[in-house]
Amino acid sequence: MMRNFAWLCRAVVLLGISVVATSQAQTKAAPALIGFDPSTKVFRINAADTTLVMGINESGQVQTLYWGEHLSAKDHFAVAKAMPGASSFDLPVTTTPQEFVAWGGGLFVEPDLKITFPDGNRDLVLKYVSHTIDANRLSIVMKDISREVYVTLQYEADAETGILRRSAVVENRTEAPFTIEQIAAGTWNLPRGTDYRLRYLTGRWAGEWSLQEQPVNPGKVVLESRRGTTGAQNNPWFAIDRSGSADQDEGGVWFGALGWSGSWQISVEQDALQQVRITGGPNAFDFGYLLKKGERFQTPCFYGGYSAHGIGGASRLLHRFEVNSLLPHHPDSKLRPVLYNSWEATGFDVDEAGQMSLAEKAAKIGVERFVMDDGWFGQRKNDHAGLGDWYVNPQKFPHGLKPLIDKVHSLKMDFGLWVEPEMVNPDSDLYRKHPDWVLEFPGRPHTEARHQLVLNLARPDVRAYVYGFLDKLLKENDISFLKWDYNRNWSEPGWPAVPQEQEKNVYIDFIRNYYSILDELRHEHPKVEIESCSGGGSRVDLGVMQYTDEVWPSDNTDAYDRLLIQNGFTYAYTPATMMAWVTDSPNWVNNRALSLEYRFLSSMQGSLGIGANLNQWKPEDFATARQMVERYKSIRETVQRGALYRLLTPEHNSEQSITETVSRDGDQAVVFAFLHSSQENYPFPRIFLRGLDEGATYSISAFAGKLAEGTPTQASGSYWEHHGIDVDLHGDFQAMAFTLKRSR
Ligand code: GLA
């Protein structure tokens, strides 16, 4: 039975009379306030440090009047007036910044909605009908000028961070199905200007999370995935500032992220009149969603916010929002346990004795969760076979998984398992039985990647199979954690079992089923935690984050490369979800040798895991690891929940990098410093801390490496921020870390 789950914004569509309401916000922060002035028809959302103002203009369009830093309630906004057309070539529908605009009536900028009706008509012009305000939620209903097509714009304001969650619901109240050819959650309109800078994230396998920047010029930049999944090539996040003026902690930054794990697009467009618009939703490429009579289509959520405190301020808001409002169990999401994963140690060669022996060693260093990776099921000896056959391999585990799980529990760890549910190897019983279960265009080749094909999860029978085997696995075994992998992207995305006009619904229905399986599994097995992995960080977004507790940012576990990868990751996502394993040296990626301490310090900036072959460790490695794991436990709440300051980024081949995290209660700060290589005997740069209570006293202590001689053991927050701290770092690939503790 599928639960009636809210796969999107959890926002509701209410009909009724507008009221001005104050949020009964769940947090202690100032409540969000949504207001509507009937005399001017102006809406205003004030949340934390952000204000969004919209007005219904004379054409019934919902026009953006302002988005950015918080404005005083005294600032008055007059009735919205559509922009005049620029000429006979640019009509008002194109020149007026609108919150949600359909393709019709001569629109030439990116539309939020485009529909083809069965009679061939493709014109759609939406006008305001009504609205509802319910605490921190606003719903605005619009309707086409002649057809029974309704669109509800939904806004939900987060009182604590000012982040707005937007979505749109299209309702077909006509007598026939129609095809949605393009749809977005809505458009963010920036104050008009020509001096904007866009930052975004790009990557590839083993090289995810590179920060890019470029001016927003006339024209359009489209960040996207056509892969059927989030992808690493672009990640659905953006940040924009003016004149390239915002740095880590200063300057205004508008930012946003799309919560969708399928093909997606975010377009950033500077139109002919220099209006900058950011529109986001499922990718319009190869898109087409058949919406039948009486059906509703809800878009993925597009989140947006504003920080006056630079790009660092923007990511601190996102981190807080993710932990407090998105992650499973929010606002009480759990801290990540220290885990061990067998992949880099054993590859596919897992068996009962080998895993038990690794588990014994992992337990000795303070690991709390033992995870067996790929290789335990079907006829899985390598990546050529087995995916789809989710029975325990009888040669490797003659007594099932129970003896290993019992052993892991006896060592006071919980047990986790790798799965890749949406995939099948042609060499599997499942494929031999159900060759029609894969995405395919009949009569065309099936393009394999890593010797596997993608199951069509949009099909109800495939969904039932995938849910069924996972549910059984979790019922029959005491499993606390699934590492859910996804090691290729789509090809030949056909769905021949449904009528041709419905085939492209696969882009949406696949992802809805993916989310619904995660949701239902979590409901049925509440203690199970899930990691989203896709050959590394190819499925990380605010959509999947609602159903998964952590993510695997990259298969690249080189602790030096990881500094840049992790730096990029944290622009959009909280370190609380960022798994980072300590693996063997030299590392398989670059053949780079790094000390065990360096590898630990790199990983301790996120959620610590160990992925090394413990069978090859020497006694002194165990001693170092034990000590580092213990220290990590004393700072993990700060690292996973605190406010992250990038004091010096590893971007642009910087020789040094430094992060600082201040705990939520302000009592602890943790600093990690890394040196690539000393040059010409220059000292390591002085470290100036941020985010401390200037009047309070803090004691400092190094827990790896050395502070410079003469560093006081205690000083004020002001001293640590303004005088700064020297550390003793020189040589190649050196690292150190220290903490500050506030005196009570
Ligand atoms: C992917 C993951 C790895 C590992 C392998 C197993 O590449 O990212 O961590 O689980 O699959 O096949």
PDB file of N, CA and C in Angstrom, residues 244-328:
ATOM      1  N   GLY A 244      30.146  41.521  -8.546  1.00  0.00           N
ATOM      2  CA  GLY A 244      31.170  40.629  -8.001  1.00  0.00           C
ATOM      3  C   GLY A 244      31.620  41.101  -6.633  1.00  0.00           C
ATOM      4  N   SER A 245      30.717  41.772  -5.892  1.00  0.00           N
ATOM      5  CA  SER A 245      31.166  42.452  -4.683  1.00  0.00           C
ATOM      6  C   SER A 245      31.066  41.586  -3.438  1.00  0.00           C
ATOM      7  N   ALA A 246      30.261  40.527  -3.494  1.00  0.00           N
ATOM      8  CA  ALA A 246      30.095  39.745  -2.272  1.00  0.00           C
ATOM      9  C   ALA A 246      31.265  38.797  -2.117  1.00  0.00           C
ATOM     10  N   ASP A 247      31.847  38.784  -0.927  1.00  0.00           N
ATOM     11  CA  ASP A 247      32.884  37.789  -0.672  1.00  0.00           C
ATOM     12  C   ASP A 247      32.327  36.774   0.312  1.00  0.00           C
ATOM     13  N   GLN A 248      33.206  36.122   1.047  1.00  0.00           N
ATOM     14  CA  GLN A 248      32.708  35.067   1.930  1.00  0.00           C
ATOM     15  C   GLN A 248      31.703  35.583   2.952  1.00  0.00           C
ATOM     16  N   ASP A 249      31.947  36.767   3.500  1.00  0.00           N
ATOM     17  CA  ASP A 249      31.078  37.198   4.594  1.00  0.00           C
ATOM     18  C   ASP A 249      30.446  38.569   4.427  1.00  0.00           C
ATOM     19  N   GLU A 250      30.712  39.231   3.329  1.00  0.00           N
ATOM     20  CA  GLU A 250      30.153  40.565   3.127  1.00  0.00           C
ATOM     21  C   GLU A 250      29.465  40.649   1.782  1.00  0.00           C
ATOM     22  N   GLY A 251      28.410  41.456   1.753  1.00  0.00           N
ATOM     23  CA  GLY A 251      27.738  41.723   0.481  1.00  0.00           C
ATOM     24  C   GLY A 251      26.454  40.919   0.333  1.00  0.00           C
ATOM     25  N   GLY A 252      25.558  41.459  -0.480  1.00  0.00           N
ATOM     26  CA  GLY A 252      24.250  40.833  -0.675  1.00  0.00           C
ATOM     27  C   GLY A 252      24.326  39.689  -1.671  1.00  0.00           C
ATOM     28  N   VAL A 253      23.700  38.586  -1.335  1.00  0.00           N
ATOM     29  CA  VAL A 253      23.689  37.413  -2.222  1.00  0.00           C
ATOM     30  C   VAL A 253      22.271  36.844  -2.293  1.00  0.00           C
ATOM     31  N   TRP A 254      21.750  36.693  -3.493  1.00  0.00           N
ATOM     32  CA  TRP A 254      20.503  35.977  -3.729  1.00  0.00           C
ATOM     33  C   TRP A 254      20.895  34.548  -4.079  1.00  0.00           C
ATOM     34  N   PHE A 255      20.194  33.595  -3.531  1.00  0.00           N
ATOM     35  CA  PHE A 255      20.571  32.213  -3.822  1.00  0.00           C
ATOM     36  C   PHE A 255      19.319  31.349  -3.916  1.00  0.00           C
ATOM     37  N   GLY A 256      19.493  30.197  -4.525  1.00  0.00           N
ATOM     38  CA  GLY A 256      18.347  29.301  -4.637  1.00  0.00           C
ATOM     39  C   GLY A 256      18.773  27.905  -5.020  1.00  0.00           C
ATOM     40  N   ALA A 257      17.853  26.973  -4.850  1.00  0.00           N
ATOM     41  CA  ALA A 257      18.133  25.570  -5.184  1.00  0.00           C
ATOM     42  C   ALA A 257      16.821  24.877  -5.495  1.00  0.00           C
ATOM     43  N   LEU A 258      16.923  23.948  -6.409  1.00  0.00           N
ATOM     44  CA  LEU A 258      15.745  23.223  -6.858  1.00  0.00           C
ATOM     45  C   LEU A 258      15.719  21.855  -6.185  1.00  0.00           C
ATOM     46  N   GLY A 259      14.559  21.477  -5.675  1.00  0.00           N
ATOM     47  CA  GLY A 259      14.433  20.174  -5.027  1.00  0.00           C
ATOM     48  C   GLY A 259      13.883  19.149  -6.000  1.00  0.00           C
ATOM     49  N   TRP A 260      14.745  18.618  -6.860  1.00  0.00           N
ATOM     50  CA  TRP A 260      14.270  17.672  -7.862  1.00  0.00           C
ATOM     51  C   TRP A 260      15.413  16.756  -8.273  1.00  0.00           C
ATOM     52  N   SER A 261      15.153  15.455  -8.280  1.00  0.00           N
ATOM     53  CA  SER A 261      16.201  14.487  -8.581  1.00  0.00           C
ATOM     54  C   SER A 261      16.080  13.894  -9.977  1.00  0.00           C
ATOM     55  N   GLY A 262      15.270  14.527 -10.830  1.00  0.00           N
ATOM     56  CA  GLY A 262      15.200  14.110 -12.225  1.00  0.00           C
ATOM     57  C   GLY A 262      15.878  15.145 -13.103  1.00  0.00           C
ATOM     58  N   SER A 263      15.695  15.028 -14.422  1.00  0.00           N
ATOM     59  CA  SER A 263      16.230  16.058 -15.326  1.00  0.00           C
ATOM     60  C   SER A 263      15.639  17.402 -14.914  1.00  0.00           C
ATOM     61  N   TRP A 264      16.474  18.410 -14.838  1.00  0.00           N
ATOM     62  CA  TRP A 264      16.024  19.708 -14.317  1.00  0.00           C
ATOM     63  C   TRP A 264      16.679  20.832 -15.105  1.00  0.00           C
ATOM     64  N   GLN A 265      16.154  22.026 -14.957  1.00  0.00           N
ATOM     65  CA  GLN A 265      16.826  23.195 -15.527  1.00  0.00           C
ATOM     66  C   GLN A 265      16.578  24.433 -14.668  1.00  0.00           C
ATOM     67  N   ILE A 266      17.615  25.237 -14.582  1.00  0.00           N
ATOM     68  CA  ILE A 266      17.493  26.567 -13.970  1.00  0.00           C
ATOM     69  C   ILE A 266      18.023  27.525 -15.021  1.00  0.00           C
ATOM     70  N   SER A 267      17.168  28.427 -15.500  1.00  0.00           N
ATOM     71  CA  SER A 267      17.680  29.380 -16.483  1.00  0.00           C
ATOM     72  C   SER A 267      17.852  30.744 -15.823  1.00  0.00           C
ATOM     73  N   VAL A 268      18.959  31.364 -16.128  1.00  0.00           N
ATOM     74  CA  VAL A 268      19.269  32.689 -15.600  1.00  0.00           C
ATOM     75  C   VAL A 268      19.342  33.603 -16.812  1.00  0.00           C
ATOM     76  N   GLU A 269      18.390  34.496 -16.889  1.00  0.00           N
ATOM     77  CA  GLU A 269      18.213  35.255 -18.123  1.00  0.00           C
ATOM     78  C   GLU A 269      18.239  36.749 -17.828  1.00  0.00           C
ATOM     79  N   GLN A 270      19.044  37.473 -18.615  1.00  0.00           N
ATOM     80  CA  GLN A 270      18.928  38.941 -18.572  1.00  0.00           C
ATOM     81  C   GLN A 270      18.220  39.339 -19.859  1.00  0.00           C
ATOM     82  N   ASP A 271      16.997  39.877 -19.711  1.00  0.00           N
ATOM     83  CA  ASP A 271      16.186  40.097 -20.902  1.00  0.00           C
ATOM     84  C   ASP A 271      16.571  41.409 -21.591  1.00  0.00           C
ATOM     85  N   ALA A 272      15.803  41.741 -22.631  1.00  0.00           N
ATOM     86  CA  ALA A 272      16.134  42.897 -23.463  1.00  0.00           C
ATOM     87  C   ALA A 272      16.088  44.201 -22.678  1.00  0.00           C
ATOM     88  N   LEU A 273      15.327  44.215 -21.567  1.00  0.00           N
ATOM     89  CA  LEU A 273      15.256  45.440 -20.754  1.00  0.00           C
ATOM     90  C   LEU A 273      16.050  45.291 -19.453  1.00  0.00           C
ATOM     91  N   GLN A 274      16.981  44.370 -19.443  1.00  0.00           N
ATOM     92  CA  GLN A 274      17.921  44.195 -18.327  1.00  0.00           C
ATOM     93  C   GLN A 274      17.275  43.691 -17.042  1.00  0.00           C
ATOM     94  N   GLN A 275      16.158  43.041 -17.192  1.00  0.00           N
ATOM     95  CA  GLN A 275      15.549  42.372 -16.049  1.00  0.00           C
ATOM     96  C   GLN A 275      16.169  40.979 -15.939  1.00  0.00           C
ATOM     97  N   VAL A 276      16.644  40.637 -14.734  1.00  0.00           N
ATOM     98  CA  VAL A 276      17.232  39.308 -14.548  1.00  0.00           C
ATOM     99  C   VAL A 276      16.205  38.393 -13.877  1.00  0.00           C
ATOM    100  N   ARG A 277      15.975  37.257 -14.520  1.00  0.00           N
ATOM    101  CA  ARG A 277      14.953  36.305 -14.058  1.00  0.00           C
ATOM    102  C   ARG A 277      15.599  34.943 -13.897  1.00  0.00           C
ATOM    103  N   ILE A 278      15.212  34.236 -12.852  1.00  0.00           N
ATOM    104  CA  ILE A 278      15.728  32.872 -12.646  1.00  0.00           C
ATOM    105  C   ILE A 278      14.524  31.947 -12.547  1.00  0.00           C
ATOM    106  N   THR A 279      14.446  31.031 -13.488  1.00  0.00           N
ATOM    107  CA  THR A 279      13.287  30.144 -13.580  1.00  0.00           C
ATOM    108  C   THR A 279      13.766  28.705 -13.407  1.00  0.00           C
ATOM    109  N   GLY A 280      13.056  27.923 -12.601  1.00  0.00           N
ATOM    110  CA  GLY A 280      13.550  26.563 -12.357  1.00  0.00           C
ATOM    111  C   GLY A 280      12.457  25.525 -12.275  1.00  0.00           C
ATOM    112  N   GLY A 281      12.735  24.360 -12.845  1.00  0.00           N
ATOM    113  CA  GLY A 281      11.780  23.256 -12.793  1.00  0.00           C
ATOM    114  C   GLY A 281      12.335  22.053 -13.529  1.00  0.00           C
ATOM    115  N   PRO A 282      11.475  21.081 -13.841  1.00  0.00           N
ATOM    116  CA  PRO A 282      11.933  19.934 -14.648  1.00  0.00           C
ATOM    117  C   PRO A 282      12.464  20.428 -15.988  1.00  0.00           C
ATOM    118  N   ASN A 283      13.413  19.701 -16.566  1.00  0.00           N
ATOM    119  CA  ASN A 283      13.999  20.141 -17.828  1.00  0.00           C
ATOM    120  C   ASN A 283      12.956  20.087 -18.950  1.00  0.00           C
ATOM    121  N   ALA A 284      12.895  21.158 -19.735  1.00  0.00           N
ATOM    122  CA  ALA A 284      11.926  21.213 -20.836  1.00  0.00           C
ATOM    123  C   ALA A 284      12.372  20.364 -22.023  1.00  0.00           C
ATOM    124  N   PHE A 285      13.653  19.970 -22.029  1.00  0.00           N
ATOM    125  CA  PHE A 285      14.158  19.178 -23.154  1.00  0.00           C
ATOM    126  C   PHE A 285      13.505  17.797 -23.145  1.00  0.00           C
ATOM    127  N   ASP A 286      12.939  17.397 -24.255  1.00  0.00           N
ATOM    128  CA  ASP A 286      12.291  16.083 -24.418  1.00  0.00           C
ATOM    129  C   ASP A 286      11.147  15.892 -23.417  1.00  0.00           C
ATOM    130  N   PHE A 287      10.583  17.009 -22.924  1.00  0.00           N
ATOM    131  CA  PHE A 287       9.567  16.914 -21.874  1.00  0.00           C
ATOM    132  C   PHE A 287       8.172  16.861 -22.466  1.00  0.00           C
ATOM    133  N   GLY A 288       7.258  16.298 -21.752  1.00  0.00           N
ATOM    134  CA  GLY A 288       5.853  16.296 -22.132  1.00  0.00           C
ATOM    135  C   GLY A 288       5.108  15.517 -21.078  1.00  0.00           C
ATOM    136  N   TYR A 289       4.243  16.162 -20.353  1.00  0.00           N
ATOM    137  CA  TYR A 289       3.493  15.441 -19.316  1.00  0.00           C
ATOM    138  C   TYR A 289       2.018  15.494 -19.644  1.00  0.00           C
ATOM    139  N   LEU A 290       1.440  14.323 -19.885  1.00  0.00           N
ATOM    140  CA  LEU A 290       0.017  14.261 -20.208  1.00  0.00           C
ATOM    141  C   LEU A 290      -0.769  14.370 -18.902  1.00  0.00           C
ATOM    142  N   LEU A 291      -1.528  15.448 -18.795  1.00  0.00           N
ATOM    143  CA  LEU A 291      -2.335  15.666 -17.588  1.00  0.00           C
ATOM    144  C   LEU A 291      -3.792  15.430 -17.950  1.00  0.00           C
ATOM    145  N   LYS A 292      -4.354  14.394 -17.356  1.00  0.00           N
ATOM    146  CA  LYS A 292      -5.720  14.021 -17.734  1.00  0.00           C
ATOM    147  C   LYS A 292      -6.734  14.917 -17.043  1.00  0.00           C
ATOM    148  N   LYS A 293      -7.933  14.871 -17.554  1.00  0.00           N
ATOM    149  CA  LYS A 293      -9.059  15.622 -16.978  1.00  0.00           C
ATOM    150  C   LYS A 293      -9.142  15.350 -15.466  1.00  0.00           C
ATOM    151  N   GLY A 294      -9.219  16.409 -14.695  1.00  0.00           N
ATOM    152  CA  GLY A 294      -9.365  16.253 -13.245  1.00  0.00           C
ATOM    153  C   GLY A 294      -8.044  16.065 -12.504  1.00  0.00           C
ATOM    154  N   GLU A 295      -6.927  15.926 -13.222  1.00  0.00           N
ATOM    155  CA  GLU A 295      -5.652  15.690 -12.533  1.00  0.00           C
ATOM    156  C   GLU A 295      -4.941  17.004 -12.190  1.00  0.00           C
ATOM    157  N   ARG A 296      -4.073  16.896 -11.190  1.00  0.00           N
ATOM    158  CA  ARG A 296      -3.250  18.053 -10.782  1.00  0.00           C
ATOM    159  C   ARG A 296      -1.782  17.687 -10.940  1.00  0.00           C
ATOM    160  N   PHE A 297      -0.993  18.646 -11.288  1.00  0.00           N
ATOM    161  CA  PHE A 297       0.457  18.421 -11.398  1.00  0.00           C
ATOM    162  C   PHE A 297       1.139  19.418 -10.482  1.00  0.00           C
ATOM    163  N   GLN A 298       1.861  18.919  -9.520  1.00  0.00           N
ATOM    164  CA  GLN A 298       2.605  19.832  -8.643  1.00  0.00           C
ATOM    165  C   GLN A 298       4.077  19.825  -9.023  1.00  0.00           C
ATOM    166  N   THR A 299       4.642  21.002  -9.186  1.00  0.00           N
ATOM    167  CA  THR A 299       6.049  21.082  -9.587  1.00  0.00           C
ATOM    168  C   THR A 299       6.950  20.755  -8.401  1.00  0.00           C
ATOM    169  N   PRO A 300       8.199  20.437  -8.695  1.00  0.00           N
ATOM    170  CA  PRO A 300       9.188  20.385  -7.615  1.00  0.00           C
ATOM    171  C   PRO A 300       9.282  21.759  -6.943  1.00  0.00           C
ATOM    172  N   CYS A 301       9.865  21.790  -5.779  1.00  0.00           N
ATOM    173  CA  CYS A 301      10.028  23.066  -5.065  1.00  0.00           C
ATOM    174  C   CYS A 301      11.281  23.786  -5.540  1.00  0.00           C
ATOM    175  N   PHE A 302      11.150  25.071  -5.642  1.00  0.00           N
ATOM    176  CA  PHE A 302      12.294  25.932  -5.948  1.00  0.00           C
ATOM    177  C   PHE A 302      12.463  26.816  -4.710  1.00  0.00           C
ATOM    178  N   TYR A 303      13.603  26.671  -4.050  1.00  0.00           N
ATOM    179  CA  TYR A 303      13.856  27.414  -2.811  1.00  0.00           C
ATOM    180  C   TYR A 303      14.693  28.644  -3.135  1.00  0.00           C
ATOM    181  N   GLY A 304      14.428  29.737  -2.451  1.00  0.00           N
ATOM    182  CA  GLY A 304      15.229  30.932  -2.698  1.00  0.00           C
ATOM    183  C   GLY A 304      15.411  31.734  -1.427  1.00  0.00           C
ATOM    184  N   GLY A 305      16.531  32.416  -1.332  1.00  0.00           N
ATOM    185  CA  GLY A 305      16.788  33.222  -0.147  1.00  0.00           C
ATOM    186  C   GLY A 305      17.732  34.362  -0.453  1.00  0.00           C
ATOM    187  N   TYR A 306      17.967  35.150   0.566  1.00  0.00           N
ATOM    188  CA  TYR A 306      18.843  36.310   0.424  1.00  0.00           C
ATOM    189  C   TYR A 306      19.678  36.423   1.693  1.00  0.00           C
ATOM    190  N   SER A 307      20.960  36.729   1.506  1.00  0.00           N
ATOM    191  CA  SER A 307      21.814  36.998   2.665  1.00  0.00           C
ATOM    192  C   SER A 307      22.567  38.291   2.421  1.00  0.00           C
ATOM    193  N   ALA A 308      22.639  39.098   3.461  1.00  0.00           N
ATOM    194  CA  ALA A 308      23.453  40.312   3.361  1.00  0.00           C
ATOM    195  C   ALA A 308      24.886  40.016   3.800  1.00  0.00           C
ATOM    196  N   HIS A 309      25.173  38.766   4.123  1.00  0.00           N
ATOM    197  CA  HIS A 309      26.479  38.405   4.688  1.00  0.00           C
ATOM    198  C   HIS A 309      27.282  37.508   3.765  1.00  0.00           C
ATOM    199  N   GLY A 310      27.256  37.868   2.507  1.00  0.00           N
ATOM    200  CA  GLY A 310      28.143  37.200   1.563  1.00  0.00           C
ATOM    201  C   GLY A 310      27.705  35.781   1.222  1.00  0.00           C
ATOM    202  N   ILE A 311      28.557  35.139   0.436  1.00  0.00           N
ATOM    203  CA  ILE A 311      28.260  33.777  -0.016  1.00  0.00           C
ATOM    204  C   ILE A 311      28.339  32.807   1.166  1.00  0.00           C
ATOM    205  N   GLY A 312      29.180  33.150   2.135  1.00  0.00           N
ATOM    206  CA  GLY A 312      29.251  32.327   3.360  1.00  0.00           C
ATOM    207  C   GLY A 312      27.944  32.435   4.134  1.00  0.00           C
ATOM    208  N   GLY A 313      27.391  33.648   4.214  1.00  0.00           N
ATOM    209  CA  GLY A 313      26.106  33.841   4.895  1.00  0.00           C
ATOM    210  C   GLY A 313      25.015  33.056   4.192  1.00  0.00           C
ATOM    211  N   ALA A 314      25.061  33.056   2.851  1.00  0.00           N
ATOM    212  CA  ALA A 314      24.049  32.327   2.081  1.00  0.00           C
ATOM    213  C   ALA A 314      24.130  30.836   2.401  1.00  0.00           C
ATOM    214  N   SER A 315      25.350  30.290   2.446  1.00  0.00           N
ATOM    215  CA  SER A 315      25.418  28.843   2.715  1.00  0.00           C
ATOM    216  C   SER A 315      25.080  28.535   4.168  1.00  0.00           C
ATOM    217  N   ARG A 316      25.377  29.451   5.082  1.00  0.00           N
ATOM    218  CA  ARG A 316      24.980  29.188   6.473  1.00  0.00           C
ATOM    219  C   ARG A 316      23.450  29.141   6.597  1.00  0.00           C
ATOM    220  N   LEU A 317      22.762  30.002   5.854  1.00  0.00           N
ATOM    221  CA  LEU A 317      21.292  29.955   5.886  1.00  0.00           C
ATOM    222  C   LEU A 317      20.789  28.632   5.308  1.00  0.00           C
ATOM    223  N   LEU A 318      21.380  28.232   4.177  1.00  0.00           N
ATOM    224  CA  LEU A 318      20.952  26.963   3.568  1.00  0.00           C
ATOM    225  C   LEU A 318      21.210  25.784   4.517  1.00  0.00           C
ATOM    226  N   HIS A 319      22.379  25.760   5.127  1.00  0.00           N
ATOM    227  CA  HIS A 319      22.701  24.652   6.043  1.00  0.00           C
ATOM    228  C   HIS A 319      21.668  24.569   7.170  1.00  0.00           C
ATOM    229  N   ARG A 320      21.372  25.730   7.732  1.00  0.00           N
ATOM    230  CA  ARG A 320      20.434  25.753   8.855  1.00  0.00           C
ATOM    231  C   ARG A 320      19.053  25.290   8.401  1.00  0.00           C
ATOM    232  N   PHE A 321      18.661  25.767   7.234  1.00  0.00           N
ATOM    233  CA  PHE A 321      17.347  25.398   6.696  1.00  0.00           C
ATOM    234  C   PHE A 321      17.279  23.886   6.442  1.00  0.00           C
ATOM    235  N   GLU A 322      18.348  23.347   5.864  1.00  0.00           N
ATOM    236  CA  GLU A 322      18.349  21.909   5.556  1.00  0.00           C
ATOM    237  C   GLU A 322      18.230  21.074   6.839  1.00  0.00           C
ATOM    238  N   VAL A 323      19.012  21.468   7.841  1.00  0.00           N
ATOM    239  CA  VAL A 323      18.994  20.692   9.084  1.00  0.00           C
ATOM    240  C   VAL A 323      17.665  20.882   9.818  1.00  0.00           C
ATOM    241  N   ASN A 324      17.181  22.114   9.867  1.00  0.00           N
ATOM    242  CA  ASN A 324      15.984  22.388  10.677  1.00  0.00           C
ATOM    243  C   ASN A 324      14.680  22.097   9.960  1.00  0.00           C
ATOM    244  N   SER A 325      14.685  22.146   8.622  1.00  0.00           N
ATOM    245  CA  SER A 325      13.397  22.077   7.923  1.00  0.00           C
ATOM    246  C   SER A 325      13.307  21.032   6.826  1.00  0.00           C
ATOM    247  N   LEU A 326      14.402  20.397   6.444  1.00  0.00           N
ATOM    248  CA  LEU A 326      14.309  19.481   5.305  1.00  0.00           C
ATOM    249  C   LEU A 326      14.662  18.034   5.623  1.00  0.00           C
ATOM    250  N   LEU A 327      15.771  17.835   6.294  1.00  0.00           N
ATOM    251  CA  LEU A 327      16.263  16.469   6.501  1.00  0.00           C
ATOM    252  C   LEU A 327      15.225  15.629   7.249  1.00  0.00           C
ATOM    253  N   PRO A 328      15.233  14.306   7.025  1.00  0.00           N
ATOM    254  CA  PRO A 328      14.326  13.457   7.777  1.00  0.00           C
ATOM    255  C   PRO A 328      14.516  13.738   9.278  1.00  0.00           C
TER     256      PRO A 328
END
